[in-house]
Backbone as JSON Lines, residues from 0, in Angstrom:
{"i":0,"aa":"M","n":[14.47,2.2,-14.71],"ca":[13.58,2.51,-13.72],"c":[12.97,4.01,-14.39]}
{"i":1,"aa":"N","n":[11.4,4.41,-13.97],"ca":[11.32,5.88,-14.2],"c":[10.01,6.06,-13.27]}
{"i":2,"aa":"A","n":[9.62,7.64,-13.11],"ca":[8.9,8.04,-12.3],"c":[7.63,7.53,-12.22]}
{"i":3,"aa":"D","n":[7.04,6.73,-13.24],"ca":[5.83,6.07,-13.38],"c":[5.82,5.42,-12.01]}
{"i":4,"aa":"I","n":[6.45,4.59,-11.55],"ca":[6.42,3.45,-10.25],"c":[6.01,4.12,-9.29]}
{"i":5,"aa":"W","n":[6.79,5.18,-9.16],"ca":[6.46,6.14,-7.77],"c":[5.0,6.66,-7.8]}
{"i":6,"aa":"N","n":[4.93,7.34,-9.09],"ca":[3.44,8.05,-8.99],"c":[2.26,7.02,-9.18]}
{"i":7,"aa":"V","n":[2.32,5.92,-9.67],"ca":[1.19,5.05,-9.33],"c":[0.94,4.48,-7.9]}
{"i":8,"aa":"L","n":[1.89,4.83,-6.98],"ca":[1.43,4.43,-5.89],"c":[1.42,5.49,-5.19]}
{"i":9,"aa":"H","n":[0.92,6.78,-5.47],"ca":[0.49,8.01,-4.89],"c":[-0.67,7.61,-3.52]}
{"i":10,"aa":"D","n":[-0.41,8.11,-2.76],"ca":[-1.04,8.3,-1.23],"c":[-0.95,6.66,-0.8]}
{"i":11,"aa":"G","n":[0.23,5.98,-1.13],"ca":[0.56,4.9,-0.31],"c":[1.95,4.82,0.83]}
{"i":12,"aa":"P","n":[1.37,4.84,1.92],"ca":[2.73,4.91,2.96],"c":[3.51,3.57,2.96]}
{"i":13,"aa":"I","n":[4.98,3.82,3.12],"ca":[5.85,2.83,3.18],"c":[5.78,2.46,4.57]}
{"i":14,"aa":"V","n":[5.44,1.44,4.68],"ca":[5.37,0.63,6.01],"c":[6.55,-0.42,6.46]}
{"i":15,"aa":"S","n":[7.28,-0.71,5.29],"ca":[8.13,-1.5,5.97],"c":[9.46,-1.07,4.5]}
{"i":16,"aa":"L","n":[10.79,-1.46,5.2],"ca":[11.86,-1.48,4.33],"c":[12.81,-2.72,4.55]}
{"i":17,"aa":"T","n":[13.01,-3.17,3.75],"ca":[13.94,-4.51,4.12],"c":[15.12,-4.84,2.85]}
{"i":18,"aa":"G","n":[16.3,-5.17,3.21],"ca":[17.24,-5.35,2.32],"c":[18.47,-5.16,2.91]}
{"i":19,"aa":"S","n":[19.61,-4.6,2.01],"ca":[20.87,-3.69,2.22],"c":[21.08,-2.83,0.79]}
{"i":20,"aa":"I","n":[22.29,-2.16,1.28],"ca":[22.69,-1.07,0.35],"c":[24.08,-1.34,0.5]}
{"i":21,"aa":"P","n":[24.81,-1.7,-0.85],"ca":[24.33,-1.96,-1.72],"c":[23.56,-3.21,-2.1]}
{"i":22,"aa":"G","n":[22.72,-3.48,-2.99],"ca":[21.96,-4.62,-3.06],"c":[20.56,-4.27,-3.4]}
{"i":23,"aa":"D","n":[19.58,-5.24,-2.97],"ca":[18.28,-5.02,-3.05],"c":[17.4,-4.38,-2.12]}
{"i":24,"aa":"V","n":[16.65,-3.65,-1.97],"ca":[15.62,-3.12,-1.09],"c":[14.24,-3.18,-1.3]}
{"i":25,"aa":"R","n":[13.38,-3.68,-0.48],"ca":[12.27,-4.25,-0.66],"c":[11.26,-3.14,0.35]}
{"i":26,"aa":"F","n":[10.51,-2.38,-0.32],"ca":[9.53,-1.56,-0.07],"c":[7.81,-2.09,0.23]}
{"i":27,"aa":"A","n":[7.43,-2.09,1.52],"ca":[6.0,-2.45,1.46],"c":[5.21,-1.44,1.52]}
{"i":28,"aa":"V","n":[4.35,-1.0,0.66],"ca":[3.3,-0.21,0.47],"c":[2.16,-0.07,0.88]}
{"i":29,"aa":"A","n":[1.62,0.25,1.78],"ca":[0.13,-0.1,2.4],"c":[-0.72,0.86,1.42]}
{"i":30,"aa":"I","n":[-1.08,0.71,0.29],"ca":[-1.92,0.95,-0.65],"c":[-3.28,0.57,-0.85]}
{"i":31,"aa":"G","n":[-3.86,0.3,0.16],"ca":[-5.23,-0.31,0.25],"c":[-6.11,-0.31,-1.03]}
{"i":32,"aa":"Y","n":[-6.5,1.22,-1.82],"ca":[-7.33,1.36,-2.53],"c":[-6.91,0.45,-3.77]}
{"i":33,"aa":"L","n":[-5.72,0.24,-4.1],"ca":[-5.23,-0.78,-5.24],"c":[-4.78,-1.94,-4.69]}
{"i":34,"aa":"R","n":[-4.49,-2.28,-3.68],"ca":[-4.23,-3.83,-3.21],"c":[-5.53,-4.62,-3.31]}
{"i":35,"aa":"K","n":[-6.44,-3.91,-2.64],"ca":[-7.63,-4.94,-2.63],"c":[-8.26,-4.95,-3.77]}
{"i":36,"aa":"R","n":[-7.92,-4.6,-5.17],"ca":[-8.47,-4.93,-6.42],"c":[-7.57,-6.16,-6.81]}
{"i":37,"aa":"F","n":[-6.84,-6.67,-6.15],"ca":[-6.16,-7.94,-6.33],"c":[-6.56,-9.08,-5.61]}
{"i":38,"aa":"P","n":[-7.07,-10.31,-6.12],"ca":[-7.92,-11.08,-5.36],"c":[-7.35,-12.05,-4.19]}
{"i":39,"aa":"D","n":[-6.03,-11.98,-4.44],"ca":[-4.93,-12.44,-3.33],"c":[-5.33,-11.65,-2.14]}
{"i":40,"aa":"P","n":[-5.19,-12.76,-0.71],"ca":[-5.16,-11.65,0.5],"c":[-3.87,-10.77,0.69]}
{"i":41,"aa":"G","n":[-4.2,-9.85,1.53],"ca":[-2.7,-9.09,1.83],"c":[-3.34,-7.66,2.04]}
{"i":42,"aa":"E","n":[-2.28,-6.9,2.23],"ca":[-2.57,-5.43,2.68],"c":[-1.73,-4.51,1.59]}
{"i":43,"aa":"C","n":[-0.21,-5.29,1.36],"ca":[0.6,-4.38,0.64],"c":[1.08,-4.45,-0.66]}
{"i":44,"aa":"I","n":[1.6,-3.63,-1.34],"ca":[2.1,-3.89,-2.56],"c":[3.9,-3.76,-2.36]}
{"i":45,"aa":"L","n":[4.42,-4.82,-2.87],"ca":[5.93,-4.97,-2.8],"c":[6.76,-4.54,-3.58]}
{"i":46,"aa":"L","n":[7.48,-3.49,-3.48],"ca":[8.32,-3.08,-4.8],"c":[9.9,-2.98,-4.52]}
{"i":47,"aa":"T","n":[10.34,-3.89,-5.14],"ca":[11.75,-4.31,-4.76],"c":[13.03,-3.54,-5.87]}
{"i":48,"aa":"L","n":[13.61,-2.86,-5.14],"ca":[14.49,-1.92,-5.99],"c":[15.92,-2.74,-6.06]}
{"i":49,"aa":"H","n":[16.26,-3.09,-7.23],"ca":[17.6,-4.01,-7.65],"c":[18.4,-3.22,-7.93]}
{"i":50,"aa":"G","n":[19.82,-3.45,-7.47],"ca":[21.14,-2.87,-7.74],"c":[20.65,-1.55,-7.01]}
{"i":51,"aa":"C","n":[19.98,-1.25,-5.9],"ca":[20.06,0.08,-5.29],"c":[21.69,0.22,-4.52]}
{"i":52,"aa":"T","n":[21.88,1.33,-4.75],"ca":[23.24,1.94,-4.34],"c":[23.01,3.1,-3.35]}
{"i":53,"aa":"A","n":[22.01,3.72,-3.14],"ca":[21.58,5.08,-2.16],"c":[20.41,5.1,-1.82]}
{"i":54,"aa":"L","n":[19.8,5.33,-0.59],"ca":[18.79,5.42,-0.33],"c":[18.54,6.39,1.03]}
{"i":55,"aa":"S","n":[17.96,7.55,1.03],"ca":[17.99,8.13,2.18],"c":[16.44,9.13,1.97]}
{"i":56,"aa":"Y","n":[16.28,9.49,3.0],"ca":[14.87,10.19,3.45],"c":[15.14,11.59,4.02]}
{"i":57,"aa":"L","n":[14.97,12.93,3.51],"ca":[15.14,14.15,4.2],"c":[13.86,14.5,4.9]}
{"i":58,"aa":"V","n":[13.75,14.45,6.2],"ca":[12.5,14.99,6.57],"c":[12.69,16.57,6.79]}
{"i":59,"aa":"W","n":[11.3,16.92,6.4],"ca":[11.83,18.42,6.12],"c":[11.39,18.99,7.34]}
{"i":60,"aa":"E","n":[10.74,18.52,8.44],"ca":[10.28,19.38,9.56],"c":[11.59,19.56,10.38]}
{"i":61,"aa":"T","n":[12.52,18.48,10.37],"ca":[13.79,18.52,11.29],"c":[15.2,18.55,10.42]}
{"i":62,"aa":"N","n":[15.15,18.84,9.19],"ca":[16.2,18.63,8.25],"c":[17.0,17.54,8.43]}
{"i":63,"aa":"E","n":[16.57,16.52,8.88],"ca":[17.46,15.21,9.19],"c":[17.27,14.37,7.88]}
{"i":64,"aa":"V","n":[18.62,13.63,7.84],"ca":[18.62,12.83,6.71],"c":[18.45,11.42,7.15]}
{"i":65,"aa":"L","n":[17.55,10.68,6.91],"ca":[17.65,9.17,7.37],"c":[18.31,8.48,6.2]}
{"i":66,"aa":"T","n":[19.11,7.46,6.8],"ca":[19.81,6.43,5.77],"c":[19.21,4.88,6.33]}
{"i":67,"aa":"D","n":[19.01,5.06,7.71],"ca":[18.96,3.51,8.11],"c":[17.27,3.09,7.79]}
{"i":68,"aa":"L","n":[17.42,1.96,7.01],"ca":[15.94,1.8,6.51],"c":[15.11,1.4,7.35]}
{"i":69,"aa":"V","n":[15.06,1.08,8.75],"ca":[14.45,1.18,9.83],"c":[13.94,2.56,10.23]}
{"i":70,"aa":"A","n":[14.59,3.43,10.56],"ca":[14.15,4.51,10.6],"c":[13.31,5.27,9.46]}
{"i":71,"aa":"I","n":[13.73,4.84,8.31],"ca":[13.07,5.59,7.15],"c":[11.59,4.88,7.25]}
{"i":72,"aa":"A","n":[11.57,3.47,7.47],"ca":[10.14,3.0,7.39],"c":[9.49,3.61,8.76]}
{"i":73,"aa":"A","n":[9.98,3.74,9.8],"ca":[9.36,4.19,10.88],"c":[8.56,5.76,10.97]}
{"i":74,"aa":"A","n":[9.33,6.59,10.06],"ca":[8.97,7.69,9.35],"c":[7.25,7.68,8.55]}
{"i":75,"aa":"E","n":[6.93,6.25,8.17],"ca":[5.78,6.27,7.03],"c":[5.67,7.38,6.29]}
{"i":76,"aa":"P","n":[6.65,7.61,5.31],"ca":[6.87,8.53,4.48],"c":[5.48,8.06,3.31]}
{"i":77,"aa":"E","n":[4.64,8.74,3.17],"ca":[3.52,8.64,2.3],"c":[3.81,9.07,0.54]}
{"i":78,"aa":"I","n":[3.83,8.28,-0.34],"ca":[4.4,8.53,-1.73],"c":[3.39,9.44,-1.95]}
{"i":79,"aa":"L","n":[3.97,10.74,-2.58],"ca":[2.73,11.61,-3.21],"c":[3.19,11.65,-4.9]}
{"i":80,"aa":"S","n":[4.57,11.99,-5.33],"ca":[4.89,12.06,-6.48],"c":[6.29,12.05,-6.63]}
{"i":81,"aa":"A","n":[6.53,11.79,-7.97],"ca":[7.76,12.0,-8.74],"c":[7.99,12.54,-10.01]}
{"i":82,"aa":"D","n":[9.18,13.31,-10.26],"ca":[9.19,14.0,-11.74],"c":[10.5,13.26,-12.31]}
{"i":83,"aa":"E","n":[10.98,12.55,-11.49],"ca":[11.91,11.62,-11.91],"c":[12.12,10.42,-10.95]}
{"i":84,"aa":"P","n":[13.04,9.19,-11.28],"ca":[13.12,8.23,-10.43],"c":[13.94,8.33,-9.33]}
{"i":85,"aa":"T","n":[14.69,9.21,-9.24],"ca":[15.44,9.28,-7.68],"c":[15.13,10.18,-7.19]}
{"i":86,"aa":"T","n":[14.11,11.07,-7.36],"ca":[13.65,12.0,-6.25],"c":[12.06,11.57,-5.94]}
{"i":87,"aa":"V","n":[11.77,11.35,-4.71],"ca":[9.97,10.83,-4.55],"c":[9.65,11.78,-3.54]}
{"i":88,"aa":"V","n":[8.92,12.69,-3.87],"ca":[8.11,13.54,-2.97],"c":[7.21,12.86,-1.93]}
{"i":89,"aa":"C","n":[7.37,12.92,-0.64],"ca":[6.67,12.18,0.07],"c":[5.69,13.39,1.23]}
{"i":90,"aa":"N","n":[4.81,12.72,1.95],"ca":[3.92,13.85,2.71],"c":[4.96,14.77,3.73]}
{"i":91,"aa":"G","n":[6.01,14.21,4.23],"ca":[6.87,15.2,5.3],"c":[8.18,14.84,4.94]}
{"i":92,"aa":"G","n":[8.72,14.41,3.8],"ca":[9.89,14.63,3.12],"c":[10.35,14.36,1.88]}
{"i":93,"aa":"T","n":[11.62,13.82,1.46],"ca":[11.93,13.77,-0.15],"c":[12.83,12.38,0.23]}
{"i":94,"aa":"L","n":[11.94,11.42,-0.6],"ca":[12.94,10.16,-0.81],"c":[13.99,10.17,-1.93]}
{"i":95,"aa":"Q","n":[15.26,9.81,-1.64],"ca":[16.04,10.02,-2.89],"c":[16.68,8.37,-3.24]}
{"i":96,"aa":"V","n":[16.68,8.03,-4.25],"ca":[16.95,6.71,-4.51],"c":[17.78,6.79,-5.38]}
{"i":97,"aa":"Q","n":[18.88,5.49,-5.75],"ca":[19.65,5.31,-6.84],"c":[19.58,3.8,-6.94]}
{"i":98,"aa":"A","n":[18.92,3.31,-7.94],"ca":[18.78,1.74,-8.39],"c":[18.97,1.4,-9.91]}
{"i":99,"aa":"S","n":[19.04,0.24,-10.14],"ca":[19.23,-0.1,-11.21],"c":[17.89,-0.66,-12.11]}
{"i":100,"aa":"G","n":[16.76,-1.09,-11.34],"ca":[15.6,-1.72,-11.7],"c":[14.77,-1.94,-10.63]}
{"i":101,"aa":"F","n":[13.5,-2.34,-11.07],"ca":[12.82,-2.76,-9.8],"c":[11.93,-4.15,-10.38]}
{"i":102,"aa":"S","n":[11.24,-4.77,-9.34],"ca":[10.17,-5.31,-9.75],"c":[9.12,-5.39,-8.68]}
{"i":103,"aa":"L","n":[8.02,-5.89,-8.84],"ca":[6.54,-5.9,-8.03],"c":[6.24,-6.97,-7.75]}
{"i":104,"aa":"A","n":[5.61,-7.02,-6.48],"ca":[4.77,-8.36,-6.03],"c":[3.86,-7.97,-5.05]}
{"i":105,"aa":"L","n":[2.98,-8.85,-4.88],"ca":[1.88,-8.63,-4.02],"c":[2.53,-9.19,-2.26]}
{"i":106,"aa":"D","n":[2.13,-8.84,-1.45],"ca":[2.52,-9.24,0.19],"c":[2.05,-10.72,0.13]}
{"i":107,"aa":"S","n":[1.18,-11.4,-0.82],"ca":[0.8,-12.43,-0.81],"c":[1.83,-13.64,-1.35]}
{"i":108,"aa":"G","n":[2.88,-12.95,-1.93],"ca":[3.8,-13.6,-2.7],"c":[3.88,-13.56,-4.32]}
{"i":109,"aa":"R","n":[2.63,-13.21,-4.93],"ca":[2.7,-13.34,-6.19],"c":[3.26,-12.4,-7.07]}
{"i":110,"aa":"A","n":[4.02,-12.48,-8.13],"ca":[4.71,-11.43,-8.75],"c":[3.5,-10.58,-9.6]}
{"i":111,"aa":"I","n":[3.87,-9.41,-9.8],"ca":[2.87,-8.62,-10.68],"c":[3.97,-7.74,-11.65]}
{"i":112,"aa":"T","n":[3.23,-7.19,-12.72],"ca":[3.89,-6.23,-13.44],"c":[3.52,-4.98,-13.35]}
{"i":113,"aa":"I","n":[4.05,-4.17,-14.02],"ca":[3.7,-2.88,-13.8],"c":[2.39,-2.36,-14.74]}
{"i":114,"aa":"D","n":[2.27,-3.14,-15.79],"ca":[1.07,-2.83,-16.42],"c":[-0.08,-3.41,-15.66]}
{"i":115,"aa":"D","n":[0.21,-4.79,-14.78],"ca":[-1.06,-5.05,-13.84],"c":[-1.34,-4.0,-12.83]}
{"i":116,"aa":"L","n":[-0.3,-3.5,-12.12],"ca":[-0.57,-2.08,-11.56],"c":[-1.12,-0.92,-12.02]}
{"i":117,"aa":"F","n":[-0.83,-0.68,-13.29],"ca":[-1.29,0.5,-13.86],"c":[-3.16,0.11,-14.24]}
{"i":118,"aa":"A","n":[-3.42,-0.86,-14.74],"ca":[-4.6,-1.39,-14.91],"c":[-5.29,-1.46,-13.8]}
{"i":119,"aa":"V","n":[-4.87,-1.92,-12.52],"ca":[-6.17,-1.55,-11.62],"c":[-5.91,-0.3,-10.68]}
{"i":120,"aa":"A","n":[-4.85,0.62,-11.26],"ca":[-5.23,2.07,-11.17],"c":[-5.91,2.69,-11.77]}
{"i":121,"aa":"A","n":[-5.91,2.36,-13.1],"ca":[-6.59,3.25,-14.31],"c":[-8.39,2.82,-13.63]}
{"i":122,"aa":"A","n":[-8.45,1.69,-13.5],"ca":[-9.77,1.08,-13.02],"c":[-10.17,1.85,-11.78]}
{"i":123,"aa":"Y","n":[-9.29,1.89,-10.7],"ca":[-9.89,2.89,-9.71],"c":[-10.09,4.24,-10.03]}
{"i":124,"aa":"W","n":[-9.63,4.89,-10.76],"ca":[-9.54,6.17,-10.95],"c":[-10.71,6.64,-12.0]}
{"i":125,"aa":"T","n":[-10.94,5.59,-12.92],"ca":[-11.93,5.57,-13.53],"c":[-13.39,5.51,-12.94]}
{"i":126,"aa":"E","n":[-13.46,4.45,-11.9],"ca":[-14.76,4.47,-10.97],"c":[-14.86,5.63,-9.96]}
{"i":127,"aa":"F","n":[-13.72,6.47,-9.74],"ca":[-13.84,7.42,-8.51],"c":[-14.33,8.47,-9.54]}
{"i":128,"aa":"E","n":[-13.91,8.82,-10.56],"ca":[-14.37,9.85,-11.29],"c":[-15.89,9.83,-11.75]}
{"i":129,"aa":"N","n":[-16.42,8.32,-12.05],"ca":[-17.79,7.86,-12.41],"c":[-18.61,8.35,-10.86]}
{"i":130,"aa":"R","n":[-18.07,8.22,-9.98],"ca":[-18.7,8.08,-8.78],"c":[-19.07,9.85,-8.55]}
{"i":131,"aa":"S","n":[-17.83,10.53,-8.65],"ca":[-17.67,12.0,-8.58],"c":[-18.57,12.65,-9.59]}
{"i":132,"aa":"Q","n":[-18.75,12.21,-10.65],"ca":[-19.66,12.86,-11.5],"c":[-21.12,12.45,-11.28]}
{"i":133,"aa":"R","n":[-21.39,11.2,-10.69],"ca":[-22.82,10.9,-10.3],"c":[-23.25,11.98,-9.48]}
{"i":134,"aa":"R","n":[-22.22,12.04,-8.26],"ca":[-22.56,13.01,-7.16],"c":[-22.86,14.19,-7.6]}
{"i":135,"aa":"R","n":[-22.16,14.89,-8.47],"ca":[-22.43,16.19,-8.74],"c":[-23.69,16.46,-9.79]}
{"i":136,"aa":"A","n":[-24.18,15.28,-10.44],"ca":[-25.51,15.14,-11.07],"c":[-26.97,15.09,-10.03]}
{"i":137,"aa":"E","n":[-26.44,14.74,-9.03],"ca":[-27.44,14.51,-7.99],"c":[-28.17,15.73,-7.57]}
C-alpha cells in the first residue's frame, strides 16, 4: 500500500464501509467524476483493504475517535490527501488505517487496477486543465 491510492480518490466521500477488523474492509467511495468514466453502470469505486488490523476516524470538531465502521461511514469523510498510506486527511477529520494490501472494483462488480484508476484520473484532470485554459483565453 502507498498513499497514491488515497490521493487518486481526492474529493470522494466514503459513503459505506463493510467488513471486519481484523480482516478485509470495503470502502464505497462516491467519486462521480471518476466513476462515470467507466462504462459500467454505478456510482462508487470500491476500495477493499486486505488484512486490515486498525481503522479509526478522528473527528476534528469533537475530538471523538470513531472505530465503528457504520459510524465512520455515517460521518461521510471526504478524502482529501495522504502523505503516507496510514494517515488520510479528510474534510472533517483524519482517517488512520493499517492494512497489508488493497484491491479495487467498480460497484458493478468489475475489478479494476490502480493503473485503470490512474488513467481515468489523468484523463479527467487533463480535460479539466484544457477547459480552464480555454476559459482563460476567452
